[in-house]
Short mmCIF file of C-alpha atoms and ligand atoms in Angstrom, two decimals:
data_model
loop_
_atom_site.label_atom_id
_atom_site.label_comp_id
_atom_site.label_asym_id
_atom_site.label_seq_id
_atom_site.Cartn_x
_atom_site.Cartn_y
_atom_site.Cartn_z
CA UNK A 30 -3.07 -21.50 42.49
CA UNK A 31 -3.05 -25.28 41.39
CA UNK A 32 -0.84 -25.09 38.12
CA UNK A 33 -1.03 -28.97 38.19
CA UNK A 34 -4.09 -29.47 37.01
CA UNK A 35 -2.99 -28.96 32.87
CA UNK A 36 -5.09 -27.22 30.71
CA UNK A 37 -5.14 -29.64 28.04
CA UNK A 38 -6.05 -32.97 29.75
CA UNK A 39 -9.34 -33.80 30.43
CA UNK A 40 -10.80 -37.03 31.55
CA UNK A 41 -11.05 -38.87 28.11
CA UNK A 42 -9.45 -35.93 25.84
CA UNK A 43 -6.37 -34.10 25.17
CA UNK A 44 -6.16 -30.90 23.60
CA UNK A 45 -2.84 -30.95 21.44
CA UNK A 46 -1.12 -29.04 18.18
CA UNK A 47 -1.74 -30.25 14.60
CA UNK A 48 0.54 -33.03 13.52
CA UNK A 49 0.93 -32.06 10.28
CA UNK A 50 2.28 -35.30 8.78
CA UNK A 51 -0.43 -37.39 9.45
CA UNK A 52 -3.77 -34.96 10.56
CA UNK A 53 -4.11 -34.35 6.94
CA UNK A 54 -5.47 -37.40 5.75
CA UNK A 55 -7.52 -38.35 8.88
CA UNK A 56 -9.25 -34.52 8.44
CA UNK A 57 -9.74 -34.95 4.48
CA UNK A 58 -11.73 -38.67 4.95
CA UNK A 59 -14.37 -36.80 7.32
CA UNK A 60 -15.26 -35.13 4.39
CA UNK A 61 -16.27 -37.82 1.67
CA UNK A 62 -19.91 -36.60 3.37
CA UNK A 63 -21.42 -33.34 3.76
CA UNK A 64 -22.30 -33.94 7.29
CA UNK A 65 -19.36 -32.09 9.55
CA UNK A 66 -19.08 -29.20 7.12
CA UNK A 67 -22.68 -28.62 6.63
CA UNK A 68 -23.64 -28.68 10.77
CA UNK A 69 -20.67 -26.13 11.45
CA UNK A 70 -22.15 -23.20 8.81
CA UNK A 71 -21.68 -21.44 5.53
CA UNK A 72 -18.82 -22.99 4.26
CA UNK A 73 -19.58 -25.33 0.95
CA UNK A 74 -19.34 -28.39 1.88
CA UNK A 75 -17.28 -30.55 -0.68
CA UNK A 76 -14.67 -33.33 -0.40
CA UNK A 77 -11.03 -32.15 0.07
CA UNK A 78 -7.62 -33.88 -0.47
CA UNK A 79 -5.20 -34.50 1.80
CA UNK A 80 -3.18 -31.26 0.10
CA UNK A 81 -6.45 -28.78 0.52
CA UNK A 82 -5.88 -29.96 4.06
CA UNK A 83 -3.03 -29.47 4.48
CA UNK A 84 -2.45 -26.02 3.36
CA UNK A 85 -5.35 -25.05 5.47
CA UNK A 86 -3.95 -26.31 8.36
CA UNK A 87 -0.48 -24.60 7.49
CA UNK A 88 -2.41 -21.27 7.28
CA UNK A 89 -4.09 -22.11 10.83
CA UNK A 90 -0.56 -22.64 12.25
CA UNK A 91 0.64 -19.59 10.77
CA UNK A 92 -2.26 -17.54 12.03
CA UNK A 93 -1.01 -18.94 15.29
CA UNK A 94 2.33 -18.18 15.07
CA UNK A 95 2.22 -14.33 13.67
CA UNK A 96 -1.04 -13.48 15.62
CA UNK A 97 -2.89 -13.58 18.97
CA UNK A 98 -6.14 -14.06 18.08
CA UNK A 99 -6.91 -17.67 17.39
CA UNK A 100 -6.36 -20.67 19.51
CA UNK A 101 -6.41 -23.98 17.65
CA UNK A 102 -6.64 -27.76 18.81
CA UNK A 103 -6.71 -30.47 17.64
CA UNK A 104 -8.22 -33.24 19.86
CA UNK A 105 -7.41 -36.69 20.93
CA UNK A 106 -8.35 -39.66 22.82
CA UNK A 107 -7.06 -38.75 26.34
CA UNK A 108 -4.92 -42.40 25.73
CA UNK A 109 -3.63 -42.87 21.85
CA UNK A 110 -2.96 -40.45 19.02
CA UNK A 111 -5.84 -40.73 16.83
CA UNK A 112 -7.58 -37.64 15.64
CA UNK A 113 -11.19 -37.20 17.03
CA UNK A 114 -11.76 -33.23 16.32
CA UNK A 115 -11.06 -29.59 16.37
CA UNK A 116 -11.48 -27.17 19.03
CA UNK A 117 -10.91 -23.19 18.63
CA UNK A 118 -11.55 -19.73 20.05
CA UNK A 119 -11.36 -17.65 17.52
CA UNK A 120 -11.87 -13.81 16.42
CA UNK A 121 -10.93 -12.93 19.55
CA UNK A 122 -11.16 -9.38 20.28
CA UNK A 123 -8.68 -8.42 23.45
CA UNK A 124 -9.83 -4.76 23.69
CA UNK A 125 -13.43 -5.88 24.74
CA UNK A 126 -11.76 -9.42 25.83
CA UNK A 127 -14.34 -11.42 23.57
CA UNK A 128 -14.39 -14.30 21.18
CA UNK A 129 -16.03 -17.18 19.54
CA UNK A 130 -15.71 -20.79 19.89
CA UNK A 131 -16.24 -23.65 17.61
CA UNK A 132 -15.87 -27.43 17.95
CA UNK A 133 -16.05 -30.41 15.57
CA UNK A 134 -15.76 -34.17 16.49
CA UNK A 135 -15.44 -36.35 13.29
CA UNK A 136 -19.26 -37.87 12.58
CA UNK A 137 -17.92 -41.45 13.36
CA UNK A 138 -16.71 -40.57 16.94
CA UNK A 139 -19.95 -38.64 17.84
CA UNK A 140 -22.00 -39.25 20.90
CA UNK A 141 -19.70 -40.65 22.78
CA UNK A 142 -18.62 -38.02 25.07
CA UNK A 143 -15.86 -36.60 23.18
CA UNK A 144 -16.95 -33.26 22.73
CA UNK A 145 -18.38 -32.44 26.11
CA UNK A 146 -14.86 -33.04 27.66
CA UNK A 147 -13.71 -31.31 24.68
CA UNK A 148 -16.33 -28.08 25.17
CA UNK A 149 -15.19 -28.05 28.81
CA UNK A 150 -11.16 -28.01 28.60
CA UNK A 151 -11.89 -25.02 25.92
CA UNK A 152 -14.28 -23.24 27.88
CA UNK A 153 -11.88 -23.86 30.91
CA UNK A 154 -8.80 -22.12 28.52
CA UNK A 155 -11.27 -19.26 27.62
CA UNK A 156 -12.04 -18.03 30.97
CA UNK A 157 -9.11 -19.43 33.24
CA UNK A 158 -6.91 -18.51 30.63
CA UNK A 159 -7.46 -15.92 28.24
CA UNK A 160 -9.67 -14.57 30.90
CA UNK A 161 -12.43 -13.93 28.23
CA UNK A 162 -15.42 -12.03 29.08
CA UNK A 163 -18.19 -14.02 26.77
CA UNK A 164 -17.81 -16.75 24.16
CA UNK A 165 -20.12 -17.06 21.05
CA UNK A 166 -21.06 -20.10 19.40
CA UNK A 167 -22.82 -19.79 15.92
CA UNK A 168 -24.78 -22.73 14.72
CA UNK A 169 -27.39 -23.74 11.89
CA UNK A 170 -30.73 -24.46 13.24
CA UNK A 171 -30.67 -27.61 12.03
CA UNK A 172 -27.83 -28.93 13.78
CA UNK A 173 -29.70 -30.12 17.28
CA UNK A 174 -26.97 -31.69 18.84
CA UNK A 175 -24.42 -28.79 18.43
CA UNK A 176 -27.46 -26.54 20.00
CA UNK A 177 -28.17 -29.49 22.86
CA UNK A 178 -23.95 -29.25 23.72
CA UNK A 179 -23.89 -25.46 23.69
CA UNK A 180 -26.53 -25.15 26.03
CA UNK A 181 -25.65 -27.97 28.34
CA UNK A 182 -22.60 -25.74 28.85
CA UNK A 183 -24.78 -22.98 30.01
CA UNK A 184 -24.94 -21.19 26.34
CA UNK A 185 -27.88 -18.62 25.84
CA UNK A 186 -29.72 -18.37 22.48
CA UNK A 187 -28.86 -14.71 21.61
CA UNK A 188 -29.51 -14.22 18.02
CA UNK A 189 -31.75 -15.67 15.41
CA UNK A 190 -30.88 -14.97 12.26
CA UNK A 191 -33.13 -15.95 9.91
CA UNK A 192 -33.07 -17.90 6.40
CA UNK A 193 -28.89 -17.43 6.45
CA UNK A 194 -28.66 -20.94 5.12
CA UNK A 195 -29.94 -22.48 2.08
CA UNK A 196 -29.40 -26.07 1.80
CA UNK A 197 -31.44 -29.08 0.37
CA UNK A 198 -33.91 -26.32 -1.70
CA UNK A 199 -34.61 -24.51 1.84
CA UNK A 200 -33.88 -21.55 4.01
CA UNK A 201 -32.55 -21.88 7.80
CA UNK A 202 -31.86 -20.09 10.64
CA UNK A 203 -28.32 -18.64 11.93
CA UNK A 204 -28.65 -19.31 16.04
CA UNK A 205 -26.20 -17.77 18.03
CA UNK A 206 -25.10 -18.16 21.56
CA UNK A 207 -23.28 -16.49 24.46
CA UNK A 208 -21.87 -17.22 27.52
CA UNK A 209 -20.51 -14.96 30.27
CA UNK A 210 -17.76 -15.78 32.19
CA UNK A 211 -19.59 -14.87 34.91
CA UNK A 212 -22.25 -17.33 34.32
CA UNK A 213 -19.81 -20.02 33.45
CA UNK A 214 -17.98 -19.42 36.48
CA UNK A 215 -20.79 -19.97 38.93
CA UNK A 216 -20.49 -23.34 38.09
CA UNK A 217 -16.97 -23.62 38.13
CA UNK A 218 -15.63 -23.81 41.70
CA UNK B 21 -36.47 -2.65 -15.72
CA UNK B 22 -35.67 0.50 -13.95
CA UNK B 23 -32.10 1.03 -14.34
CA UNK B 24 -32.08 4.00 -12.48
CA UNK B 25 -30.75 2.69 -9.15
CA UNK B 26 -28.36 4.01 -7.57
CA UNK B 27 -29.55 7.52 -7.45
CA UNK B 28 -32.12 8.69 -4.62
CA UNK B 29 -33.57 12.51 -3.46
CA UNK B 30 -30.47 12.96 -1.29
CA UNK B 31 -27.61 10.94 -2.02
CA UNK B 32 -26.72 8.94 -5.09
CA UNK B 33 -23.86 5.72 -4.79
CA UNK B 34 -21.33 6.47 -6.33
CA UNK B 35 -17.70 4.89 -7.08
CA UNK B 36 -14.62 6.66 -5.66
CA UNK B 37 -11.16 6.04 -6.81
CA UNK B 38 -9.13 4.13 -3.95
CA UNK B 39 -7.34 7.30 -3.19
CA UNK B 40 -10.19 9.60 -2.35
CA UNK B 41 -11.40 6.51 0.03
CA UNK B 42 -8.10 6.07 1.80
CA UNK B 43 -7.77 10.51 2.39
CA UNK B 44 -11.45 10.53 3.53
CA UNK B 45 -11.05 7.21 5.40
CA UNK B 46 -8.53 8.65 7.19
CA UNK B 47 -10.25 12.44 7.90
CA UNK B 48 -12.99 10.69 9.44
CA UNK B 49 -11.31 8.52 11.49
CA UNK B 50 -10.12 11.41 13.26
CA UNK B 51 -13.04 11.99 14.64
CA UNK B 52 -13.32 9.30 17.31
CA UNK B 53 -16.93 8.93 18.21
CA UNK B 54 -17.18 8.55 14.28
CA UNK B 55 -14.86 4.93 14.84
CA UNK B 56 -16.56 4.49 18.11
CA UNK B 57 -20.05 4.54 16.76
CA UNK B 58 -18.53 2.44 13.35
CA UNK B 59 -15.99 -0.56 14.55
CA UNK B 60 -15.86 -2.71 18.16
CA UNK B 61 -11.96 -2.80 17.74
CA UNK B 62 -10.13 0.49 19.35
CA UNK B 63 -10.45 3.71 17.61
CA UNK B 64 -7.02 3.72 16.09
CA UNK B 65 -5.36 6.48 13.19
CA UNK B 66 -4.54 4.63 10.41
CA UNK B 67 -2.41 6.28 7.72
CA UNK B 68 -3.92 6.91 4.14
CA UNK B 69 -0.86 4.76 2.56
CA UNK B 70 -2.19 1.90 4.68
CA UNK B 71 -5.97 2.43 3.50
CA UNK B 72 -5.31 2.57 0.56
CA UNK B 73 -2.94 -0.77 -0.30
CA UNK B 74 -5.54 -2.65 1.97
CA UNK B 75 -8.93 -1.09 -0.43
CA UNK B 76 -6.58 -1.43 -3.87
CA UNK B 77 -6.08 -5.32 -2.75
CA UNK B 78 -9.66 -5.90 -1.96
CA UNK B 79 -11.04 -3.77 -5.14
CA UNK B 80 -9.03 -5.15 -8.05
CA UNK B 81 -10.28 -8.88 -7.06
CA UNK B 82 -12.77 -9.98 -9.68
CA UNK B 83 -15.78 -10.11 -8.64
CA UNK B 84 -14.58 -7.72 -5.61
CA UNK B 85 -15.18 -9.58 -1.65
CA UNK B 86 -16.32 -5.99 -0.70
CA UNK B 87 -18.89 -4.04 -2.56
CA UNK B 88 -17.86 -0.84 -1.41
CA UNK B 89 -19.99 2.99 -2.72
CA UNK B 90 -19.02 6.30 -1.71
CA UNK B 91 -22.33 8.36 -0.35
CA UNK B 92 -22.54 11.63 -2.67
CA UNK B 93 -25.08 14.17 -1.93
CA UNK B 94 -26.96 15.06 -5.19
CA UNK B 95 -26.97 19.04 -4.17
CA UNK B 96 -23.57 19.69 -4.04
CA UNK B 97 -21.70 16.76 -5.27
CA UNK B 98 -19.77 16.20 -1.60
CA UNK B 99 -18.70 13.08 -0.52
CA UNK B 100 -20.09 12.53 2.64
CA UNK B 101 -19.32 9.11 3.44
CA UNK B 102 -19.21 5.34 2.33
CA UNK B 103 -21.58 1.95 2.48
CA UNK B 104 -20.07 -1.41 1.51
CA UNK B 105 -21.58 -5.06 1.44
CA UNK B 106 -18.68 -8.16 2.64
CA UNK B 107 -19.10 -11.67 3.90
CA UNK B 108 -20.99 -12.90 1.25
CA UNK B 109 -21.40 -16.22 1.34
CA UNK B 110 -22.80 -18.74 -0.93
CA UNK B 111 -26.27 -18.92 0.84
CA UNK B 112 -27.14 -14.94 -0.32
CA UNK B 113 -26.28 -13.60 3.11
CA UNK B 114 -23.89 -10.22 3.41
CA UNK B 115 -23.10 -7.96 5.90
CA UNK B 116 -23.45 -4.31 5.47
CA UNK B 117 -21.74 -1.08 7.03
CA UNK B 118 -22.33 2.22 6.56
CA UNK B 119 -20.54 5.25 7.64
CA UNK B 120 -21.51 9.20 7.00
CA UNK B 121 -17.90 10.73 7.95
CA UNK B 122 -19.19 14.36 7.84
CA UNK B 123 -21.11 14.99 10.93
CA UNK B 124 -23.08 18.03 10.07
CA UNK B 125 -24.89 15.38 7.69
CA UNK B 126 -25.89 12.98 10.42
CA UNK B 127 -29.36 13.08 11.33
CA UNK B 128 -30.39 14.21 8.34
CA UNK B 129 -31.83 11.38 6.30
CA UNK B 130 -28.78 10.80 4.31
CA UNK B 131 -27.42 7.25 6.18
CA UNK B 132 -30.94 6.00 5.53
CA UNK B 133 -31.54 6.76 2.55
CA UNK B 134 -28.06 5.35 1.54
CA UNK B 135 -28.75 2.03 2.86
CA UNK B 136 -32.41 1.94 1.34
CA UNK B 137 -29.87 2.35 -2.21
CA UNK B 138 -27.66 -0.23 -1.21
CA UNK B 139 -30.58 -2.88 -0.05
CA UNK B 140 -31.95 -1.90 -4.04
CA UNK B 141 -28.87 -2.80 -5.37
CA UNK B 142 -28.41 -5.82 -2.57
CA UNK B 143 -32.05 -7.26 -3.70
CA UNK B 144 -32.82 -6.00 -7.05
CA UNK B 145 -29.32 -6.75 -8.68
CA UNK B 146 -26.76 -8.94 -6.60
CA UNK B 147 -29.65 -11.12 -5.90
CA UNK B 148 -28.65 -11.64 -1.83
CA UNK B 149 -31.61 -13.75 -0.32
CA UNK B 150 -31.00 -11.01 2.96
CA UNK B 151 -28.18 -8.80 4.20
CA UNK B 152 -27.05 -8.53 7.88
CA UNK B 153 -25.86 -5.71 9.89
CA UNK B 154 -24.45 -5.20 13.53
CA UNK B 155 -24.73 -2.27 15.30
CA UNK B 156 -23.60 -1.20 19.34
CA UNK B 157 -26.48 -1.01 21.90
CA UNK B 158 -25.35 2.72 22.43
CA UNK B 159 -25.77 3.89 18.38
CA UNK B 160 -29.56 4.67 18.65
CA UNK B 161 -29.55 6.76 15.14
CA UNK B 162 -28.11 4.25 13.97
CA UNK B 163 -30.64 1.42 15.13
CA UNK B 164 -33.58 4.28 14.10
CA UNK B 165 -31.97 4.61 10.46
CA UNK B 166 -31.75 0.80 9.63
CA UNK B 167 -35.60 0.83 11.00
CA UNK B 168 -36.43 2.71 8.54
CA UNK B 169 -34.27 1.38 6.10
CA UNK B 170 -36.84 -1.51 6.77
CA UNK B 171 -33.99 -3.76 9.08
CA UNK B 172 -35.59 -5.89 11.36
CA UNK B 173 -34.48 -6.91 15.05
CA UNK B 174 -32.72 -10.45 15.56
CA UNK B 175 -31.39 -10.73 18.40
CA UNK B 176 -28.82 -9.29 21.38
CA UNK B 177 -25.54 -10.15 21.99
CA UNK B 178 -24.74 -9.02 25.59
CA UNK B 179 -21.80 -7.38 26.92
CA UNK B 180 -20.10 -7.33 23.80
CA UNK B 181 -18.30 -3.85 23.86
CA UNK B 182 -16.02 -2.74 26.71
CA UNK B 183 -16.05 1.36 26.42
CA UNK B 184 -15.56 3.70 28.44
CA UNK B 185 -15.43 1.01 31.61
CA UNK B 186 -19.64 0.23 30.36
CA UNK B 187 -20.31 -3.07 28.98
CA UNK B 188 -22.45 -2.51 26.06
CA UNK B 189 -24.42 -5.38 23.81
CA UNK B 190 -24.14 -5.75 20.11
CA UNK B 191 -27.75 -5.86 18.14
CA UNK B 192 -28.06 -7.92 14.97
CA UNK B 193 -30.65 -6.90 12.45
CA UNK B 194 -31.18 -8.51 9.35
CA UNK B 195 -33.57 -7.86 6.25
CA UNK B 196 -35.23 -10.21 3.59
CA UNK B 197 -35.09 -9.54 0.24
CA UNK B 198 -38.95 -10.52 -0.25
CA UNK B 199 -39.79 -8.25 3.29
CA UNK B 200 -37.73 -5.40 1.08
CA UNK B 201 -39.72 -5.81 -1.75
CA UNK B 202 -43.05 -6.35 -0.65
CA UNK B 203 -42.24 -3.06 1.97
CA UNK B 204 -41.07 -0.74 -0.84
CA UNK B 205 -42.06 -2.50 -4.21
CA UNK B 206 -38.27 -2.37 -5.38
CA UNK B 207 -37.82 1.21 -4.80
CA UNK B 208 -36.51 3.28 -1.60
CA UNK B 209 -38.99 5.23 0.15
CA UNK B 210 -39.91 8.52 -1.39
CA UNK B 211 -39.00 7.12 -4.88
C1 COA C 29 -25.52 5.61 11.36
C2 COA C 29 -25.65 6.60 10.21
C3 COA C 29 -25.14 5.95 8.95
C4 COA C 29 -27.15 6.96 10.06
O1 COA C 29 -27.26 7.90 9.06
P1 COA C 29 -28.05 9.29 9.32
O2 COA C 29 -28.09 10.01 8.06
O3 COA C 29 -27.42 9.96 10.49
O4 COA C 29 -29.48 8.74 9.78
P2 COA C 29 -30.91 9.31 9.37
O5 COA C 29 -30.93 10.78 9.57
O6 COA C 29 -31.26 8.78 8.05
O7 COA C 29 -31.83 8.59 10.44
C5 COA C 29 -31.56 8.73 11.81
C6 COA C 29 -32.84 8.57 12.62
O8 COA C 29 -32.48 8.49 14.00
C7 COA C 29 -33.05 9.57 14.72
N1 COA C 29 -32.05 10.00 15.68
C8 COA C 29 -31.05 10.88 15.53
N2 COA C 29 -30.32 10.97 16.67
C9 COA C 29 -30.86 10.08 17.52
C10 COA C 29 -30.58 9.72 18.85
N3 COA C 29 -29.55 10.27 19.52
N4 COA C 29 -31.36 8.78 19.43
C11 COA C 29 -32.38 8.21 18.77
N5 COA C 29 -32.71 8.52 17.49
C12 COA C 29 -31.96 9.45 16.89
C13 COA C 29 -33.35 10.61 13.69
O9 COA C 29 -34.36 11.47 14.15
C14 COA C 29 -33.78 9.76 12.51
O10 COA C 29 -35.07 9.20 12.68
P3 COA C 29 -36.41 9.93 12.09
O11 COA C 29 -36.21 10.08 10.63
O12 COA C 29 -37.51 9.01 12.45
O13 COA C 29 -36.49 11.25 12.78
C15 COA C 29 -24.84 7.89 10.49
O14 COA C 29 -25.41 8.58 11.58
C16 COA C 29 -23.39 7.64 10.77
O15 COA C 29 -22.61 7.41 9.87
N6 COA C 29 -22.96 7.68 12.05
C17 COA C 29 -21.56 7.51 12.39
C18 COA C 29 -20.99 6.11 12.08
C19 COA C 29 -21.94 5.02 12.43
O16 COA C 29 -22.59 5.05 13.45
N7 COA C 29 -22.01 4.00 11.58
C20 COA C 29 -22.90 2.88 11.75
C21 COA C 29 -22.26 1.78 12.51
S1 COA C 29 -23.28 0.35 12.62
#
């Protein structure tokens, strides 16, 4: 068993804990847009301070602390400090060993390879790790890149769920994805 | 307007005080293929004390996060089991669950009939643009009652339960509220 190999180093990220001094701020400034709310889901999308931040992120680590159910990252340049994103796996159900997964790079350090090396050190943690048997993803249909990552990964379109989302005066789809750790794995090694 | 709506031929909605939920609740839990058909996590015995602190919380919010209705039968008066509406989300999505606790009434027409009440009150009053449901590959009443109920199919999610050493998928079924009311003009079937 190669231990060496660490879980949260990929080749140009790092997975790492919240730094709750200065994550805040960097977190509240992706949000003077709708964009990274909006292509995750329901949530209203609406500018938040470095406080509404912050006490979400204190819940998150308190989740963490008291529970065993959600794994949260925040990720980094492989090389610096800066904040690119968050990773999770959340809702995870150990009884039928199942969970979801969600992943957000901020909109000005998109497309550049970020969040595939991201996607793969989580995937990596839920099925080398937690030993998960499937992973969701849930996505709006409008958000073609998050779709494009999930299935470069291997992710099946599951569910369609239609008109869940209404946003600029229309209705959208709710597209959900799996993928089996058995599927996954024939790719890995 | 027809203000008539929670009532249908069988079963009327009705609102139960949090104590009746939580000694119910817990009755019917102990009937495990009742939590096995109802909830992916373990079938577990929770204690009445416990149901009931959890429902008080959730019921004295204003505008409650769970719209929860006991199932009543109209011959008889007998609480037979419960249907409640949570997750709503700004969009007019919720999801709905539905439980009929006493078994001799399953089978029967009752769960339909109590979800054709609750996608009334869903479409005709909340205003939801469409409500959601999830229900386990091996619950075929179930899947056959939200059919009727006028649910249609959207999708699989496979593997999702581990029971019984079987791997089982997870359906998701969703309704419109425009599919609802063009299908039964407002009003359940049969009324
Ligand atoms: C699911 C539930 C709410 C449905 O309510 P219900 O009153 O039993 O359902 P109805 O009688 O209205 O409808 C059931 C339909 O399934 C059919 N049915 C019954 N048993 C069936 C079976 N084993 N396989 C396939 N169909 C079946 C019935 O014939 C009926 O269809 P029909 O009217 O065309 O003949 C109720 O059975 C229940 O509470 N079950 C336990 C908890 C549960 O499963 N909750 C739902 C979790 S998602």
């Amino acid at each position: 068993m190669n231990l060496n190999q660490s879980l949260y180093l990929g080749e140009r990220t790092r997975l790492t804990r919240i730094e709750l001094e200065s994550d805040p701020a960097a977190l509240a400034a992706w949000t003077k847009d709708a964009a990274l709310l909006r292509s995750l889901g329901e949530e209203v999308a609406r500018p938040l301070s470095v406080w509404d931040v912050k006490k979400r992120l204190e819940k998150v680590e308190k989740e963490m602390d008291e529970g065993d159910t959600l794994y949260y990252f925040h990720i980094r340049p492989r090389e610096g400090n800066t904040l690119l994103g968050w990773g999770k796996i959340y809702w995870i159900l150990w009884a039928s060993q199942i969970g979801n997964l969600e992943l957000a790079i901020a909109p000005s350090e998109q497309g550049k390879g970020y969040g595939s090396d991201a996607m793969g050190l989580l995937l990596r943690i839920a099925f080398r790790e937690l030993n998960l048997h499937r992973v969701a993803v849930s996505l709006p249909s409008y958000n073609l890149p998050g779709i494009a990552l999930a299935q470069k990964f291997g992710f099946r379109q599951e569910v369609c769920r239609r008109e869940v989302y209404l946003r600029d005066g229309k209705h959208w789809d709710d597209l959900s994805f799996g993928l089996l750790n058995a599927e996954w794995s024939a790719n890995h090694e | 307007m027809n203000n008539d709506i929670f009532t249908g031929r069988l079963v009327r909605l009705s609102a139960e005080e949090p104590e009746t939920y939580a000694e119910n609740f817990s009755r019917w839990w102990q009937d495990s293929e009742y939590g096995r058909l109802l909830d992916m996590a373990p079938a577990r015995l929770f204690s009445p004390k416990r149901t009931k602190e959890w429902l008080e919380k959730e019921l004295e919010k204003d505008p409650p996060p769970v719209r929860m209705f006991g199932i009543r039968t109209l011959e008889g008066d007998n609480l037979i089991g419960f249907v409640d509406l949570s997750g709503m989300t700004p969009h007019g999505d919720a999801f709905v669950g539905i439980g009929v606790g006493e078994r001799e009434y399953w089978g029967r027409g009752y769960g339909s009939e109590a979800m054709s009440l609750v996608l009334r009150f869903a479409f005709t009053e909340l205003g939801l643009h469409r409500v959601s449901l999830m229900v386990f590959g091996y619950n075929l009443r179930a899947i056959r009652a939200y059919k009727k109920a006028g649910f249609k199919h959207e999708g699989r999610m496979r593997e999702m339960i581990w029971r019984n050493n079987e791997r089982t998928d997870a359906l998701l079924m969703g309704v419109l509220g425009e599919e609802w009311l063009a299908q039964f003009g407002g009003a359940p079937e049969g009324k």
